[in-house]
Amino acid sequence: MTTTSPTPARTTTATPTSPPASRGADALAPSDTHDIIRVTGARENNLRDVCVEIPKRRLTVFTGVSGSGKSSLVFGTIAAESRRLINETYSAFLQGFMPSQGRPDVDHLEGLTTAIIVDQERMGANPRSTVGTATDANTLLRILFSRLGEPHIGSPQAFSFNVASISGAGAVTFEKEGKKVKERRDFQITGGMCPQCEGRGQVSDIDVTQLVDETKSLHEGAITVPGYKVGGWSVKFYTESGFFDPDKPISDYTDQERHDLLHREPEKVKINGINMTYQGLVPQVRKSMLSKDREAMQPHIRTFVDRVVTFTTCPDCDGTRLTEAARSSTIAGISIAEACALQISDLAAWVRGLDEPSVAPLLTTLGETLDSFVEIGLGYLSLDRPAGTLSGGEAQRTKMIRHLGSALTDVTYVFDEPTIGLHPHDIARMNDLLLRLRDKGNTVLVVEHKPETIAVADHVVDLGPRAGSAGGEIVYTGDVPGLRASDTLTGRHLDDRARLKESVRQRDGVLEIRGAEQNNLTGIDVDVPTGILTVVTGVAGSGKSSLIHGNLAGREGVVVVDQAGIKGSRRSNPATYTGLLEPIRKAFAKANGVKPALFSANSEGACPTCKGAGVVFTELGVMETVETPCEECEGRRYQAAVLEYTLGGRNISEVLHLSVDEALEHFSDGEARLPAAQKILRRLADVGLGYLTLGQPLNSLSGGERQRLKLAVHMADDGGTYILDEPTTGLHLADVEQLLGLLDRLVDSGRSVIVIEHHQAVMAHADWIIDLGPGAGHDGGRVVFEGTPSDLVAAARDGAGATLTGQHLAAYVGD
C-alpha cells in the first residue's frame, strides 16, 4: 500500500491551554486547529477497519474500482453520520417525520461538518413535478405573474397547476359577546390546475380493442386481459352475471350489452347465489392493474399495460397543465405557460429585459436562479420539463442549483460522480463549479472515475485494491502526481488512452429514422447501421436520447438497457433479480431430498423470528426505528434446520454470501456443478459484476451497476439490437477495457449495438459515430457528423467540419 499523509490546510502552533494574551502574532486559536476530518475504524459494507484523514476546505476525490468501498466511506460513513447528528438536534416530534438513520459502523469520527449530499438519484417521477417546481423557479415566476400579469386573475395560486379551483359555503359557529353565533360563510380558491387533466398535461385512456377480441364470445376467450382464462373465476364473474349472453360474439352485442361488459358502474349483484360487486371490464382493469406501480408489475403484466394504455396531450390545456385564465394573463405578451416552455437560457434573457422597479428584488433573484442553470450547463432545459425525465447527471446538476449562490460556508459538499452525462466539453465547467464551492471555504468530497476531475483534486483517496471482499482498504492518499506514480490500479490506468481502430466492421443493414422531431430535434433523417458498434454522441442536451429512445425504442427486436432504478425491497438481490436463485434452490432440494421452497427466505425456509429479513425492526414511536440483526438466525435469514442442508459443502446462506466470481467457481465442479447457474453467472461476470455478492440488496447498487445487471439479464433475450445508455457510468478506468470487450462480443455474436456515450475510449472503439449538435437545446438537434472515428478525428485536425466531439476525441487519442 502506498500512502502519504494529507497536508492540513493550516499548521497549528497554539496549545489548547494558551490564554489569548500569551499567543504570538502567528499563533492560531484552538478553534482554528480542526482542519481534518478523521475516520477511525470504518467497517460499513466491505470496509475493513479503514482509518483516513481528509483535509478540510479542500477538494478531495475518492477513486477506486466499482465496489471498492468509495460510497461506503463517503456516503455510508462520513455523510451518514453528519446527517444523523444534525437530525438529532431536532425535536423528537420532528424526527418522527424524518428518515431514520442508524449510526454507521465506525469506531470514531472527528472533525465532521454539516454535510450536503448531491447524489445522482433520479428526481421523483411524480407527473406534477417539473424542473421549475423542483428548483423554486416556478414559485418566483408565479409571484411575478400575479403582480404584473394582465389581466390580473388572482394570487400566485392562480398560476399553479398543482392548485385546483374550489369554492364552498356553509355555516360556522363562533362566540361573540358571550353568545354562540352561527353565520353563513362562503369561500373560494382560484387555482391554475387544468380541470380536465388535473395538472398533468396528459390524459390517459384505455384502448378497448386490446381488452377483448370482438370475433369471440366470452366462453371462447373474448377477454384478452392476462389472468382472465375461460373457466376461471375472473371470466365467470362476467359470464354468469346475467347481463349478456356468454355464447354470443362481442361484435353482436347491443349498445347496452357492450356498455354493461365494458363500462358498467359498480353495483351489487348475485352471482351463483353470492352477493358480489359487479363492474365493467374497463374500471376493473383500471383498479386492479393501472393503479399499481408499473415497475413492480410482472413482465407480462407490464407489457400488457404498455399496450393497453394510451397517453395523449390534454385537449383543454394543450399540455400546459394550466387553466384558460392562467394562460390568458401575460407580461410583455408572454403567458406563464409560454415562459415555462422557453429554453431556460432564453427565459433568463427575457427576465433580464423586464424593467419593473416595483418587483426589482424578485426579478434579481429569478434572474440569478435562471443564470445558474445556464452556468451549470442546463440552459437547454425548460421549466416545464417533467422532473422524472431527467437523467441521473441532469438531476444531480439540477440539485446543485440551490447551492451555487448559497451564503453557507464551512460545510461539506458530497458529490457522487458529478460528471455523469457530461460531454468532455462540459466537464471543465463542472470542475470550475467544484473549485468555486471549495474556494468559498467548503470541504468538497467527490466520488469520481473521470481522469479530468481527478486531475483538479487537491487530495486523492484511492480505495482497493480490488472490489467487494478484495477491496475496502485505503491503498493511497496524497496528491495527484503521487497517485500517478503509485502502483495502485488507479495510478496505473490514470493515463490510459484507447487507440482508434485500424479497421472497422461493415454494416449489414440500417435502421431508418425519418423526420425525427422529438424535443429539440429538427426533423432530421438518419440511418443507424446494424451489425456493428455504433456510438451516438454530442454535448449534453444535443438530442441523443431523443433521437434514439424516441425513435428506436419499442421497435421489434430492440432491447433498451437504461439506468432507471430497479424496484424491489431489501429482500431483492442479484440472485432473485436474474433468476439465478431458482436453479440453485432446485439443486439444493434435489441433493437433499426436500422441497425447493425451504431454500427461499421469502417462503417456507424463512426464519420465523425475522420472517426471512435477517434483521428485526424495533419501533420506538417518534424516535428512530432501531434495526438489529436477528438473534435467532444471526442475520442469515433461514431456519437453523435449513442451514444443515448443503450442496458442494456450503449451505444456502453461505452460497448467497459468495461473490459472482466465487459462485461461478463453486458451481463449476463436483457435486455443485450446475450449468443453468453457470450461464447466468458468466453473464454477470462478463458485464463486470464479478465482485457483487449474490445476496447483496438491490437498493445498494449504483446507477452503472443497475444498468450492467439489466444488461446481464437482457443478454439472454432474443433481441437483435441493443441500446445502451452511458454504460461507462460508475466504471473505473481499468474496467472500461473489459466493457469494450463485452461490446465486441455482443457484436460478434450477431447483434447490433447502439451506445449513447461521452467516454472517448468508447468513441475511439466504435465502428461508426453519429454526432449531434453543434450545441444544446435549440442550438442542437442536428446531425453534425456521421462516419468512422478516424474520419471524425481527421476532420477535427484539418479544421474543416470540426465538431466539439471531434476536437476532444483528437486530443484524447493524441498522435
CSV table of C-alpha atoms in Angstrom, one decimal, residues 424-600:
chain,number,residue,atom,x,y,z
A,424,PRO,CA,-15.8,16.2,-22.3
A,425,HIS,CA,-16.5,19.8,-23.4
A,426,ASP,CA,-18.8,20.3,-20.3
A,427,ILE,CA,-16.5,18.5,-17.7
A,428,ALA,CA,-14.2,21.6,-17.4
A,429,ARG,CA,-17.2,23.7,-16.5
A,430,MET,CA,-18.2,21.2,-13.8
A,431,ASN,CA,-14.7,21.2,-12.4
A,432,ASP,CA,-14.8,25.0,-12.2
A,433,LEU,CA,-18.1,24.7,-10.1
A,434,LEU,CA,-16.5,22.2,-7.7
A,435,LEU,CA,-13.5,24.5,-7.3
A,436,ARG,CA,-15.8,27.5,-6.7
A,437,LEU,CA,-17.5,25.7,-3.9
A,438,ARG,CA,-14.1,24.8,-2.4
A,439,ASP,CA,-12.9,28.4,-2.7
A,440,LYS,CA,-15.9,29.7,-0.7
A,441,GLY,CA,-14.3,27.8,2.3
A,442,ASN,CA,-16.2,24.5,1.9
A,443,THR,CA,-15.0,20.9,2.1
A,444,VAL,CA,-15.8,19.2,-1.2
A,445,LEU,CA,-15.8,15.3,-1.3
A,446,VAL,CA,-16.2,13.8,-4.8
A,447,VAL,CA,-16.6,10.1,-5.7
A,448,GLU,CA,-15.3,10.1,-9.3
A,449,HIS,CA,-13.7,8.0,-12.1
A,450,LYS,CA,-13.0,10.6,-14.8
A,451,PRO,CA,-9.3,11.5,-15.0
A,452,GLU,CA,-10.2,15.1,-15.9
A,453,THR,CA,-11.8,15.6,-12.5
A,454,ILE,CA,-9.2,13.6,-10.6
A,455,ALA,CA,-6.6,15.9,-12.1
A,456,VAL,CA,-8.0,19.1,-10.4
A,457,ALA,CA,-8.1,17.4,-6.9
A,458,ASP,CA,-6.2,18.9,-4.0
A,459,HIS,CA,-6.2,15.5,-2.3
A,460,VAL,CA,-6.9,11.9,-3.5
A,461,VAL,CA,-8.0,8.9,-1.5
A,462,ASP,CA,-7.8,5.7,-3.6
A,463,LEU,CA,-9.6,2.6,-2.3
A,464,GLY,CA,-9.0,-1.0,-3.3
A,465,PRO,CA,-7.0,-3.0,-4.2
A,466,ARG,CA,-10.0,-4.6,-5.9
A,467,ALA,CA,-13.7,-4.8,-5.4
A,468,GLY,CA,-16.1,-6.5,-2.9
A,469,SER,CA,-14.3,-8.7,-0.4
A,470,ALA,CA,-11.0,-8.0,-2.2
A,471,GLY,CA,-11.4,-4.2,-1.6
A,472,GLY,CA,-12.3,-2.0,1.4
A,473,GLU,CA,-8.8,-0.7,2.1
A,474,ILE,CA,-7.0,2.6,1.6
A,475,VAL,CA,-4.3,1.9,-1.0
A,476,TYR,CA,-3.2,5.5,-1.5
A,477,THR,CA,-3.7,9.0,-0.1
A,478,GLY,CA,-1.9,12.1,-1.3
A,479,ASP,CA,-1.8,14.4,-4.3
A,480,VAL,CA,-2.4,13.6,-8.0
A,481,PRO,CA,1.3,13.3,-9.1
A,482,GLY,CA,1.8,10.8,-6.2
A,483,LEU,CA,-1.2,8.8,-7.4
A,484,ARG,CA,0.2,8.7,-10.9
A,485,ALA,CA,3.5,7.4,-9.6
A,486,SER,CA,1.9,4.9,-7.3
A,487,ASP,CA,1.5,1.2,-8.2
A,488,THR,CA,-2.3,1.1,-7.5
A,489,LEU,CA,-4.8,0.1,-10.1
A,490,THR,CA,-6.0,3.7,-10.5
A,491,GLY,CA,-2.5,5.0,-10.7
A,492,ARG,CA,-1.5,2.5,-13.4
A,493,HIS,CA,-4.6,3.3,-15.5
A,494,LEU,CA,-4.8,7.1,-14.9
A,495,ASP,CA,-3.2,7.9,-18.3
A,496,ASP,CA,-4.8,5.1,-20.3
A,497,ARG,CA,-5.9,6.0,-23.8
A,498,ALA,CA,-7.8,3.9,-26.2
A,499,ARG,CA,-6.5,3.8,-29.8
A,500,LEU,CA,-8.5,4.3,-33.0
A,501,LYS,CA,-9.3,1.0,-34.7
A,502,GLU,CA,-7.1,0.2,-37.7
A,503,SER,CA,-10.2,-1.4,-39.5
A,504,VAL,CA,-13.9,-1.2,-38.7
A,505,ARG,CA,-16.7,-3.6,-39.2
A,506,GLN,CA,-19.0,-3.2,-42.2
A,507,ARG,CA,-22.8,-2.7,-41.6
A,508,ASP,CA,-25.2,-5.4,-42.8
A,509,GLY,CA,-28.2,-3.0,-42.9
A,510,VAL,CA,-29.7,0.1,-41.4
A,511,LEU,CA,-32.5,1.2,-39.0
A,512,GLU,CA,-34.1,4.2,-40.7
A,513,ILE,CA,-35.1,7.3,-38.8
A,514,ARG,CA,-37.1,9.9,-40.8
A,515,GLY,CA,-38.3,13.3,-39.8
A,516,ALA,CA,-37.4,13.0,-36.1
A,517,GLU,CA,-38.9,16.0,-34.2
A,518,GLN,CA,-38.9,14.9,-30.5
A,519,ASN,CA,-38.0,17.7,-28.1
A,520,ASN,CA,-35.2,19.8,-29.9
A,521,LEU,CA,-34.7,17.5,-32.9
A,522,THR,CA,-35.1,19.5,-36.2
A,523,GLY,CA,-36.9,16.9,-38.3
A,524,ILE,CA,-33.7,15.0,-39.0
A,525,ASP,CA,-33.2,11.9,-41.1
A,526,VAL,CA,-30.5,9.4,-40.2
A,527,ASP,CA,-29.7,5.8,-40.9
A,528,VAL,CA,-28.4,3.9,-37.9
A,529,PRO,CA,-26.2,1.0,-39.1
A,530,THR,CA,-26.9,-2.6,-37.9
A,531,GLY,CA,-24.4,-5.4,-37.4
A,532,ILE,CA,-21.8,-3.1,-35.9
A,533,LEU,CA,-21.0,-1.0,-32.9
A,534,THR,CA,-22.5,2.5,-33.3
A,535,VAL,CA,-21.8,5.3,-30.8
A,536,VAL,CA,-24.2,8.3,-30.6
A,537,THR,CA,-22.5,11.3,-29.0
A,538,GLY,CA,-22.8,15.1,-28.6
A,539,VAL,CA,-22.9,17.6,-25.8
A,540,ALA,CA,-25.5,17.2,-23.0
A,541,GLY,CA,-28.8,18.3,-24.4
A,542,SER,CA,-27.9,17.9,-28.0
A,543,GLY,CA,-30.7,15.4,-28.6
A,544,LYS,CA,-29.0,12.0,-28.4
A,545,SER,CA,-31.6,10.3,-26.1
A,546,SER,CA,-34.5,12.0,-28.0
A,547,LEU,CA,-33.1,10.6,-31.3
A,548,ILE,CA,-32.5,7.0,-30.1
A,549,HIS,CA,-35.1,6.4,-27.4
A,550,GLY,CA,-37.7,8.4,-29.2
A,551,ASN,CA,-37.4,6.6,-32.5
A,552,LEU,CA,-35.9,3.2,-32.0
A,553,ALA,CA,-37.2,2.1,-28.6
A,554,GLY,CA,-40.3,0.0,-29.0
A,555,ARG,CA,-39.4,-1.4,-32.4
A,556,GLU,CA,-39.4,-5.2,-32.8
A,557,GLY,CA,-36.2,-6.8,-31.7
A,558,VAL,CA,-34.8,-3.7,-30.0
A,559,VAL,CA,-33.8,-4.1,-26.3
A,560,VAL,CA,-33.2,-0.9,-24.3
A,561,VAL,CA,-30.9,-1.1,-21.3
A,562,ASP,CA,-31.0,2.1,-19.3
A,563,GLN,CA,-30.1,3.3,-15.8
A,564,ALA,CA,-33.6,3.5,-14.4
A,565,GLY,CA,-33.9,2.2,-10.8
A,566,ILE,CA,-34.7,-1.4,-10.2
A,567,LYS,CA,-37.7,-1.7,-8.0
A,568,GLY,CA,-37.5,-4.1,-5.1
A,569,SER,CA,-37.5,-4.5,-1.3
A,570,ARG,CA,-34.4,-5.2,0.8
A,571,ARG,CA,-35.1,-8.9,0.1
A,572,SER,CA,-34.4,-8.4,-3.6
A,573,ASN,CA,-30.8,-9.2,-4.7
A,574,PRO,CA,-28.9,-10.2,-7.8
A,575,ALA,CA,-29.8,-13.9,-7.3
A,576,THR,CA,-33.5,-13.2,-7.3
A,577,TYR,CA,-33.5,-10.5,-10.0
A,578,THR,CA,-31.6,-12.6,-12.5
A,579,GLY,CA,-33.5,-15.8,-11.8
A,580,LEU,CA,-30.3,-17.4,-10.5
A,581,LEU,CA,-31.9,-18.5,-7.2
A,582,GLU,CA,-34.4,-20.8,-9.0
A,583,PRO,CA,-31.9,-23.4,-10.3
A,584,ILE,CA,-29.9,-23.1,-7.1
A,585,ARG,CA,-33.0,-23.9,-4.9
A,586,LYS,CA,-33.9,-26.8,-7.1
A,587,ALA,CA,-30.3,-28.2,-7.0
A,588,PHE,CA,-30.3,-27.9,-3.1
A,589,ALA,CA,-33.7,-29.6,-3.0
A,590,LYS,CA,-32.6,-32.5,-5.3
A,591,ALA,CA,-29.4,-33.1,-3.4
A,592,ASN,CA,-31.1,-33.2,0.0
A,593,GLY,CA,-34.4,-34.8,-0.9
A,594,VAL,CA,-36.6,-31.9,0.3
A,595,LYS,CA,-38.8,-29.2,-1.2
A,596,PRO,CA,-37.3,-26.2,-3.1
A,597,ALA,CA,-39.5,-23.8,-1.0
A,598,LEU,CA,-37.3,-24.5,2.0
A,599,PHE,CA,-34.4,-22.7,0.3
A,600,SER,CA,-36.3,-19.4,-0.1
